[in-house]
XYZ file of C-alpha atoms in Angstrom:
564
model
C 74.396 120.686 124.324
C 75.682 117.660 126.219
C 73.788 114.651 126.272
C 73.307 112.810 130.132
C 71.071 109.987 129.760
C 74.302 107.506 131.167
C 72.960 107.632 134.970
C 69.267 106.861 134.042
C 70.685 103.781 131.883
C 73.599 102.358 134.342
C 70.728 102.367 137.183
C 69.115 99.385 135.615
C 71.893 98.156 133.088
C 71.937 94.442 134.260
C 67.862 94.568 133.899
C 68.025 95.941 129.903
C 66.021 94.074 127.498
C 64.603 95.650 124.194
C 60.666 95.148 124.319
C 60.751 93.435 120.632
C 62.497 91.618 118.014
C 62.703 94.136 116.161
C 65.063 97.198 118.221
C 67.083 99.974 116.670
C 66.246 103.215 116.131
C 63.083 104.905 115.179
C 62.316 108.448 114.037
C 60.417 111.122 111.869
C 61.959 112.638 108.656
C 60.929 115.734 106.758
C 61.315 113.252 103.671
C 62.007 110.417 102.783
C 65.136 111.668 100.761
C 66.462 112.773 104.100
C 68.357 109.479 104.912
C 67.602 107.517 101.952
C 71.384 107.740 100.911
C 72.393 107.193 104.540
C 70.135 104.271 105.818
C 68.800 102.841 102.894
C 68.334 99.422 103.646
C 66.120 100.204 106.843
C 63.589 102.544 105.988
C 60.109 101.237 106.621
C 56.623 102.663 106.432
C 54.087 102.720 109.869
C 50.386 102.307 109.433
C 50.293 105.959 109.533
C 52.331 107.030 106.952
C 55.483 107.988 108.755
C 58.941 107.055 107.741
C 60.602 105.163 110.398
C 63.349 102.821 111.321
C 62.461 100.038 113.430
C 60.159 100.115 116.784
C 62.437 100.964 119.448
C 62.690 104.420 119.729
C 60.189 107.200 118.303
C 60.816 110.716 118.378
C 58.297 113.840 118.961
C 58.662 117.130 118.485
C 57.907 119.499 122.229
C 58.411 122.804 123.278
C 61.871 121.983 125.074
C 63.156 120.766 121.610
C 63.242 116.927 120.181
C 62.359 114.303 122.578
C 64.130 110.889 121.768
C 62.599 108.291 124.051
C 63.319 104.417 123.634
C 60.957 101.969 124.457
C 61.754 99.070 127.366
C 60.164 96.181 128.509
C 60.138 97.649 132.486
C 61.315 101.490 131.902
C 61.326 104.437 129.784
C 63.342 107.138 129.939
C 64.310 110.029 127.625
C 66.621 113.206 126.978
C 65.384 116.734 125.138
C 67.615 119.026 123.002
C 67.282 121.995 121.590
C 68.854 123.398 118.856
C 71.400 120.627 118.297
C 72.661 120.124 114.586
C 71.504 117.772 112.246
C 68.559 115.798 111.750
C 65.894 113.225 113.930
C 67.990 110.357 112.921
C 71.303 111.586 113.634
C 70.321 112.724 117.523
C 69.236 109.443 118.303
C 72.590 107.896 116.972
C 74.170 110.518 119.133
C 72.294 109.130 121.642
C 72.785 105.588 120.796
C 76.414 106.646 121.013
C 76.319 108.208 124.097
C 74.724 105.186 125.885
C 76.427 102.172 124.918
C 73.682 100.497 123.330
C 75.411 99.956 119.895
C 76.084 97.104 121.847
C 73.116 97.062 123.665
C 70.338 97.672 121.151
C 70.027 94.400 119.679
C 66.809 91.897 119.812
C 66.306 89.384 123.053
C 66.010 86.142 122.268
C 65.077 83.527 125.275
C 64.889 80.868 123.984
C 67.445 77.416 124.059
C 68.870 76.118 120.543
C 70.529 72.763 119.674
C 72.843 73.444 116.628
C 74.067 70.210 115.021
C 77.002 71.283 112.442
C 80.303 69.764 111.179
C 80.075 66.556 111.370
C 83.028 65.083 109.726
C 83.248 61.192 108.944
C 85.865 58.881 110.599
C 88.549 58.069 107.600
C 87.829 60.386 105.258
C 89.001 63.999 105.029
C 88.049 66.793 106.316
C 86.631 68.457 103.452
C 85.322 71.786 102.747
C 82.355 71.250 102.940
C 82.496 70.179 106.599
C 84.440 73.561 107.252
C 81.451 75.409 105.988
C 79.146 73.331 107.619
C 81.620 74.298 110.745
C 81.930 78.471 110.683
C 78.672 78.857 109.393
C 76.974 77.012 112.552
C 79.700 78.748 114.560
C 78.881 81.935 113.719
C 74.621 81.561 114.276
C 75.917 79.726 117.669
C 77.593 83.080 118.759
C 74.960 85.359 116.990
C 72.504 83.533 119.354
C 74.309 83.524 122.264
C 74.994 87.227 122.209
C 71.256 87.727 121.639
C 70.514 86.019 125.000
C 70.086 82.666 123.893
C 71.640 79.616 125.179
C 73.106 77.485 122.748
C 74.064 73.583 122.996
C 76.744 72.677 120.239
C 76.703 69.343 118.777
C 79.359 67.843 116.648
C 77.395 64.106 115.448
C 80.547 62.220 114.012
C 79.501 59.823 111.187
C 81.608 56.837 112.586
C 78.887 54.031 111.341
C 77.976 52.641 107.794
C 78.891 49.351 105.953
C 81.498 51.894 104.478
C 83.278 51.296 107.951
C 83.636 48.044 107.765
C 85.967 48.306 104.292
C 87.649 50.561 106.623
C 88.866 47.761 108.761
C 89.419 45.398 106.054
C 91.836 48.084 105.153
C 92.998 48.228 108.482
C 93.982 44.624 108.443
C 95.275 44.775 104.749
C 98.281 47.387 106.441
C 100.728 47.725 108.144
C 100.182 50.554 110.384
C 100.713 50.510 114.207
C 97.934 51.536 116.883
C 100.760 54.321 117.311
C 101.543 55.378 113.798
C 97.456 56.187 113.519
C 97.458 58.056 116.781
C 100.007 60.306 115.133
C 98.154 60.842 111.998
C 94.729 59.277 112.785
C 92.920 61.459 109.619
C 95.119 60.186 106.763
C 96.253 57.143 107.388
C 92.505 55.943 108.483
C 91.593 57.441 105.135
C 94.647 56.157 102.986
C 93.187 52.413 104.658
C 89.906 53.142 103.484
C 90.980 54.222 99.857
C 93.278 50.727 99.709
C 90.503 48.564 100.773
C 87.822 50.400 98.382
C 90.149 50.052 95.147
C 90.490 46.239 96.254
C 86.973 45.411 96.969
C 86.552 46.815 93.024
C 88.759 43.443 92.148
C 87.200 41.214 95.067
C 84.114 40.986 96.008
C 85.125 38.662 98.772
C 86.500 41.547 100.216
C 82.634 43.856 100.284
C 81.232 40.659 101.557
C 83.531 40.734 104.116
C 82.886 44.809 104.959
C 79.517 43.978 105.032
C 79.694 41.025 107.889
C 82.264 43.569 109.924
C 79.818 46.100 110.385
C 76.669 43.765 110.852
C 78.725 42.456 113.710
C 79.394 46.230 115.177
C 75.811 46.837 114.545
C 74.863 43.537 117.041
C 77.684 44.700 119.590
C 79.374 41.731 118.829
C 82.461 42.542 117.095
C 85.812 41.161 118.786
C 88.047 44.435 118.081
C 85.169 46.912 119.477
C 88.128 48.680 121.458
C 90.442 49.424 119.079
C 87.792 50.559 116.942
C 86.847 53.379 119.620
C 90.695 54.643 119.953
C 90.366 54.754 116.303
C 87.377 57.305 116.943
C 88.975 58.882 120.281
C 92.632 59.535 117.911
C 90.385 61.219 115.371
C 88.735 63.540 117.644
C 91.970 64.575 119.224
C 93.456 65.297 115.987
C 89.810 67.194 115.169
C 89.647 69.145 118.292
C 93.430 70.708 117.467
C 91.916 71.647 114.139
C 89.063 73.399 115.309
C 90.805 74.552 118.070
C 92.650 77.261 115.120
C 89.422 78.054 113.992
C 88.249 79.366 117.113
C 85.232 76.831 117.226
C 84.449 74.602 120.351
C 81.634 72.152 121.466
C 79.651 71.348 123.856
C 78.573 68.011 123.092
C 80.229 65.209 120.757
C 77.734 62.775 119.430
C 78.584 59.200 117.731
C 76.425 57.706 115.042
C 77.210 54.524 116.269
C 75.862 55.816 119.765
C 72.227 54.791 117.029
C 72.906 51.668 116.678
C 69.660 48.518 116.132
C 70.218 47.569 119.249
C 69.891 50.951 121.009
C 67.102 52.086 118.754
C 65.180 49.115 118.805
C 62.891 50.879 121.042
C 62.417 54.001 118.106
C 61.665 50.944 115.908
C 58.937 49.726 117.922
C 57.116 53.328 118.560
C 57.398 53.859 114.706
C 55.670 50.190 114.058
C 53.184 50.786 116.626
C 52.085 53.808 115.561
C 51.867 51.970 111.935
C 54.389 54.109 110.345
C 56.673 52.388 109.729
C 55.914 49.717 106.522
C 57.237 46.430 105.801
C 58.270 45.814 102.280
C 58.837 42.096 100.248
C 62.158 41.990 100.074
C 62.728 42.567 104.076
C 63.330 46.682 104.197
C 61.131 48.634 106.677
C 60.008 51.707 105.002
C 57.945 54.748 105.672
C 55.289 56.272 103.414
C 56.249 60.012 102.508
C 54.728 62.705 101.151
C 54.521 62.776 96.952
C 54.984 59.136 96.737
C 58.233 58.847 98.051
C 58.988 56.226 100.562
C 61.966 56.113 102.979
C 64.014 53.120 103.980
C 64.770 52.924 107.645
C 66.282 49.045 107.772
C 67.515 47.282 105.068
C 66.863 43.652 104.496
C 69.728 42.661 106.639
C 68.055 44.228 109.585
C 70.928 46.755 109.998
C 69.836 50.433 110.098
C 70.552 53.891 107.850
C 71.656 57.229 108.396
C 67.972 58.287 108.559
C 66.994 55.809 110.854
C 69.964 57.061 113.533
C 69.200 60.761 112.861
C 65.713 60.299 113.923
C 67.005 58.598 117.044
C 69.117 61.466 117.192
C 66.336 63.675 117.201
C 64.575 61.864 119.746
C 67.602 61.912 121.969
C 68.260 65.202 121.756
C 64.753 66.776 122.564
C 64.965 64.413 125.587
C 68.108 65.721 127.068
C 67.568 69.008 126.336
C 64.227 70.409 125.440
C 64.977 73.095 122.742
C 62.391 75.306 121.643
C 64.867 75.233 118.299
C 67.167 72.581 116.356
C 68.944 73.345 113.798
C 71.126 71.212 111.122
C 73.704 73.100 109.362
C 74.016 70.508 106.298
C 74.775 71.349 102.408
C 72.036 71.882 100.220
C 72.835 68.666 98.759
C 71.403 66.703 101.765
C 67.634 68.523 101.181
C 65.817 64.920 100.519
C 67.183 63.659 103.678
C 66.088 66.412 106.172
C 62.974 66.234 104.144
C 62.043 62.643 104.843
C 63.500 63.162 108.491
C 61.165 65.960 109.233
C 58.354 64.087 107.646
C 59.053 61.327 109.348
C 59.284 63.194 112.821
C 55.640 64.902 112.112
C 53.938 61.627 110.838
C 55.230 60.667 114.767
C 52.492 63.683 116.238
C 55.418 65.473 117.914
C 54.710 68.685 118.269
C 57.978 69.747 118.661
C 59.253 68.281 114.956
C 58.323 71.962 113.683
C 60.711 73.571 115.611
C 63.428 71.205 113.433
C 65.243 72.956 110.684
C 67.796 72.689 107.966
C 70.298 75.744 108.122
C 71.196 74.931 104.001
C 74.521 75.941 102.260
C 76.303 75.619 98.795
C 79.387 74.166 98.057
C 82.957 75.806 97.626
C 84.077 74.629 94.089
C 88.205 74.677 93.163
C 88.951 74.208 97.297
C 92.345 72.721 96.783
C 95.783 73.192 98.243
C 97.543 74.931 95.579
C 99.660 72.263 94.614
C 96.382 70.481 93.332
C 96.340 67.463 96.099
C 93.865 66.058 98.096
C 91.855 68.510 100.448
C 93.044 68.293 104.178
C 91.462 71.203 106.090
C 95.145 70.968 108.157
C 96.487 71.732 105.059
C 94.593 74.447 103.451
C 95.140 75.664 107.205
C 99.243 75.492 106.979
C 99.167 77.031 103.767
C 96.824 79.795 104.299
C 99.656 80.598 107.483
C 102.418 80.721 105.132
C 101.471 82.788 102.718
C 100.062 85.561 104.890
C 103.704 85.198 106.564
C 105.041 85.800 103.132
C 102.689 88.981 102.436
C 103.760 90.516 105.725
C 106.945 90.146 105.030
C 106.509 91.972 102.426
C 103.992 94.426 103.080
C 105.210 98.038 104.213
C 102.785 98.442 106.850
C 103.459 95.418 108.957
C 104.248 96.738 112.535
C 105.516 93.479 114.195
C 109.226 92.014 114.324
C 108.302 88.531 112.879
C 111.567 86.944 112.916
C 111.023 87.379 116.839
C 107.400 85.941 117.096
C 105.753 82.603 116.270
C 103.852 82.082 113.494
C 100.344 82.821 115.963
C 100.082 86.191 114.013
C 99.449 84.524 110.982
C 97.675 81.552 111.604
C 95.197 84.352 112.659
C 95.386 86.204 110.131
C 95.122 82.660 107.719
C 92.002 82.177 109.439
C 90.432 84.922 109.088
C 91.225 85.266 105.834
C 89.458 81.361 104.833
C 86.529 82.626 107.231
C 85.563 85.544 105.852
C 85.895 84.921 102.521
C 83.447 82.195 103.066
C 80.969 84.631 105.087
C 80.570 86.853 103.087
C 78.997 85.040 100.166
C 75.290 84.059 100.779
C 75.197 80.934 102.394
C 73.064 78.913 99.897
C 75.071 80.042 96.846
C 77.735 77.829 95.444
C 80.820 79.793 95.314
C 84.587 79.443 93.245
C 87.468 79.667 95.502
C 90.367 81.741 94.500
C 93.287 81.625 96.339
C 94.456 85.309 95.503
C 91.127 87.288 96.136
C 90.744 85.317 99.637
C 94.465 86.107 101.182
C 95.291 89.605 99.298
C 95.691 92.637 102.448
C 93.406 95.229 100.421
C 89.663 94.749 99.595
C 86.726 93.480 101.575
C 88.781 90.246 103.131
C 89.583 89.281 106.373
C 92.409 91.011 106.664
C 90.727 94.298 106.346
C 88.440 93.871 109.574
C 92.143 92.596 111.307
C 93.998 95.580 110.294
C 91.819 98.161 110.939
C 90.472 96.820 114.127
C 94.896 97.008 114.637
C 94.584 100.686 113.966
C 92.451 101.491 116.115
C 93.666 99.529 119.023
C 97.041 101.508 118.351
C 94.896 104.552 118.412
C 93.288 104.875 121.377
C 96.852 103.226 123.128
C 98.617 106.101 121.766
C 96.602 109.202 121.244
C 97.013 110.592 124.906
C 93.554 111.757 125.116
C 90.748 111.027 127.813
C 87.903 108.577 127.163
C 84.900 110.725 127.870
C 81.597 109.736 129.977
C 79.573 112.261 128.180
C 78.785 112.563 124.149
C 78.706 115.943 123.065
C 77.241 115.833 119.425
C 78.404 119.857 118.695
C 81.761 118.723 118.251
C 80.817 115.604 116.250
C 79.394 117.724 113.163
C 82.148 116.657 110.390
C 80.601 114.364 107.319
C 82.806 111.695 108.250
C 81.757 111.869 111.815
C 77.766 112.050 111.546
C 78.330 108.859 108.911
C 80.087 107.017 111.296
C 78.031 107.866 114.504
C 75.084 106.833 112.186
C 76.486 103.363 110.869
C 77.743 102.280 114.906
C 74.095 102.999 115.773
C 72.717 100.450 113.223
C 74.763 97.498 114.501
C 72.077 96.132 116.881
C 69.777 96.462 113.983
C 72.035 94.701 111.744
C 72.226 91.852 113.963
C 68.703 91.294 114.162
C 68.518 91.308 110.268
C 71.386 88.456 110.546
C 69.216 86.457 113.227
C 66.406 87.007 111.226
C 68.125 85.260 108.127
C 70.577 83.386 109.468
C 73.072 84.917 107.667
C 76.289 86.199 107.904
C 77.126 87.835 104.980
C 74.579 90.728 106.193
C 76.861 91.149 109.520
C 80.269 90.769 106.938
C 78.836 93.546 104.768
C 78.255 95.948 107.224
C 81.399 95.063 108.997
C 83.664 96.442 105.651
C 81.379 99.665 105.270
C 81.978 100.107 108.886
C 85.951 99.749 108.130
C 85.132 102.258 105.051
C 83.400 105.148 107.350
C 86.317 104.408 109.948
C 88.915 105.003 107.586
C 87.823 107.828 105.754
C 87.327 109.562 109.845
C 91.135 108.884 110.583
C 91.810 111.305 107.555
C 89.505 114.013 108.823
C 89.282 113.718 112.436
C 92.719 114.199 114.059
C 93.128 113.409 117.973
C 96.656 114.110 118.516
C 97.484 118.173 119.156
C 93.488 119.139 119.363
C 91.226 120.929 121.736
C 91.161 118.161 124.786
C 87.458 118.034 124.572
C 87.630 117.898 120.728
C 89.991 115.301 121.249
C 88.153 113.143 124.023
C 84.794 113.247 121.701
C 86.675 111.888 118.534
C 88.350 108.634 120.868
C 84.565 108.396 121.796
C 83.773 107.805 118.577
C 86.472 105.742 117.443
C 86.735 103.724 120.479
C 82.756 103.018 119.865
C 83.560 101.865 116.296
C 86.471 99.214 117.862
C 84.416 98.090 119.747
C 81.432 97.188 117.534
C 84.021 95.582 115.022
C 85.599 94.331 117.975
C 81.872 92.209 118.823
C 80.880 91.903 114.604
C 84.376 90.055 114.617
C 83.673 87.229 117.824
C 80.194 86.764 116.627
C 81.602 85.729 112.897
C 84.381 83.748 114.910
C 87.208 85.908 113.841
C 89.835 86.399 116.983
C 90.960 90.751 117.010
C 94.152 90.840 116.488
C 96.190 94.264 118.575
C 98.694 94.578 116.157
C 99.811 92.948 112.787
């Protein structure tokens, strides 16, 4: 029996939206036993007792046979079979299969985000913390985006702070050119800002004098106000080639210093007049949180904090773009501070300061380069590169000449490698790094998704059979088959579960048992020298599996890779 649902479905393809949040693939079991070891993770109970898996499609038994019908927003439509092998489950993953909507199936979501994440700081590094801050709000930017949201990406640069004024001290104590920083804007701005620190320790001349620098960039009135913004333009540059390797671009670059008393003023004044904001005996303007806690906002010298800016920020931000969601993508560390700012931001009656949240995440402990130095994402980057150069080299399934290619290849695979192993760990748990476990070609790393998302590529390039437009599930009866028609069905589901929680390692997990089922089908289901239909069916399958892994990988920010 021969499945035909395609011409019902491509007749109102660019109108598809699941009805819910909630799509996949619903049906009735005999037992519960019956896919327990198969599905576990997404069986459910109705009101009525029935065993089912998700809300999308239901199942009912009719004289023609089984009747799998999925549920839309503006049509239904349905296929019957009779006498087809297997169980409820496995004809609608058949079906699933047969339709596209492994890619299809997964939960609409109109609504527009504002994702602040990264958010390195002018002169210091950029640390690992920042790069988690960076791939973890990468990867809920694509997961939303591929849902049917539309995403605005904001990068806010820290480039304000008395901090920033010992940075120019330092600046004035060396001997660097307006050239030499362009070159190297990260380290030597940083390398200025470590000199001046250690001196200030030994002069206190030398804080008083940080202190007067930035109160005169806070009043606009500082005399070197250009140079100071190549200082920022040189450090995005460098930035931008950075994430450029990581596969992560913005939409919008933000400056702290863009928050400024002068441009804020205004925020002051709504904050005062709404008597919020407190003024204390020594000068500071506070506000009154929740469990006795108070919040500073401007310090006796009248210039502002990092709260004070973010909430301007906020402001700003709802202004321009009207989100119905805005998300920071901090560390757990920073709790207390998107505490008082959303306090702060409901205390103002907006109604709007609910849809704020903090996206928290732990820290990477160990993160150096392996020589022990200072952390430089550039160079964790470079040395990730070489050393997966190194292992192909010496690994006997490399299938690329890479004495006659750049090092592209690798910096991929690198990547990938730092990426994943981050992803995969839940994102509020602190985590060791370990050099070895991240970058080694076997096990559940990034080089597993790369080289078997390789394989198939190479596959269905060289197998010489016919991509079908039908599914025939008869000829798709092996173990390895059913489990792998099966797990390509739940990816839509899996990506709601990863919306739901905002987190990757759900998408990561399922990604390597999808590699698993994939590999163990290359040993059973042969293509090359088979019945031509036998043949066509099996490149259906495994050309469905590429390209789920091939989607899994661009949502987690991971770039395929052909061959390797």
């Amino acid at each position: 029996m021969v499945f035909q649902p395609t011409a019902i479905y491509e007749s109102d393809r660019s109108g598809f939206r699941p009805s819910n949040h909630r799509s996949g693939l619903t049906g009735k079991f005999t037992s519960r036993d019956e896919i327990s070891q198969t599905w576990p993770a997404l069986i459910g109970c109705s009101r009525n007792g029935k065993d089912r898996i998700s809300r999308s499609f239901y199942v009912r038994e009719r004289d023609e046979g089984v009747c799998v019908q999925e549920r839309k927003q503006f049509k239904r439509f349905s296929y019957h079979t009779r006498g087809v092998p297997g169980d409820t489950l496995t004809l609608v993953a058949y079906y699933v299969l047969q339709s596209g909507l492994y890619l299809k199936a997964a939960a609409s979501i109109i609504e527009k985000v504002s994702i602040a994440v990264s958010s390195p700081n002018i002169a210091k590094p950029f640390h690992m913390g920042h790069l988690r801050s960076t791939i973890i709000g990468n990867f809920i930017s694509n997961l939303h985006e591929h849902l049917g949201g539309k995403v605005v990406r904001i990068n806010y640069l820290g480039d304000w702070g008395t901090q920033f004024g010992l940075l120019q001290v330092g600046l004035n104590m060396s001997n660097y050119t307006d050239e030499m920083i362009k070159q190297n804007p990260i380290q030597l701005l940083y390398q200025a800002y470590v000199t001046a620190n250690q001196a200030a320790q030994n002069d206190s001349a030398l804080g008083a004098k940080a202190r007067e620098i930035f109160q005169s960039l806070e009043e606009g009135s500082f005399a070197d106000i250009k140079k100071w913004e190549n200082y920022r333009n040189y450090t995005v540059d460098e930035l931008q080639r950075i994430y450029k390797r990581l596969g992560v671009t913005f939409d919008e670059y933000e400056w702290e210093s863009m928050y400024s008393t002068v441009q804020i003023r205004s925020v002051l004044d709504q904050l005062e007049e709404k008597g919020i904001l407190k003024l204390e005996e020594d000068g500071r303007k506070v506000v009154n949180l929740n469990n006795n806690r108070r919040a500073t906002l401007v310090k006796s010298d009248g210039t502002t904090l990092y709260l004070t800016r973010d909430i301007a920020a906020a402001l700003h931000r709802y202004g321009k773009h009207s989100f119905d969601r805005l998300l920071y993508v901090v560390e757990n560390g920073q709790n207390d501070h998107f505490t008082a700012l959303m306090g702060t931001m409901k205390q103002m009656d907006l109604l709007w300061a609910e849809r704020m949240r903090h996206v928290k995440f732990g820290r990477i402990r160990g993160m150096s380069t392996r020589k022990g130095s200072v952390v430089f994402l550039k160079d964790v980057l470079d040395e990730t590169r070489d050393l997966m150069h190194k292992k192909q080299l010496e690994s006997p399934n490399t299938r690329i000449d890479l004495k006659s290619v750049s090092d592209t290849t690798s910096d991929i695979l690198g990547v990938s490698a730092v990426i994943i192993n981050d992803l995969k760990q839940k994102r509020q748990r602190d985590y060791e790094f370990d050099w070895n476990k991240a970058l080694q070609l076997q096990g559940d790393t990034g080089s597993k998704l790369q080289y078997t998302h390789c394989r198939l590529y190479s596959l269905e390039q060289n197998c010489g059979a016919q991509l079908p437009t039908e599914c025939d599930p008869s000829v798709l009866q092996e173990t390895e088959a059913v489990l792998l028609v099966i797990e390509v069905a739940r990816f839509g589901e899996v990506l709601n579960k990863s919306h739901e929680e905002l987190e990757a390692c759900i998408l990561v997990t399922y990604l390597f048992r999808l590699c698993n089922l994939t590999n163990q089908a290359f040993k059973v289901l042969r293509i090359k020298d088979q019945d031509p239909h036998i043949a066509s069916q099996r490149l259906l399958l495994f050309h469905s599996s590429r390209r789920v892994l091939q989607q899994g990988m661009n949502i987690l920010g991971l770039k395929p890779l052909n061959e390797m």
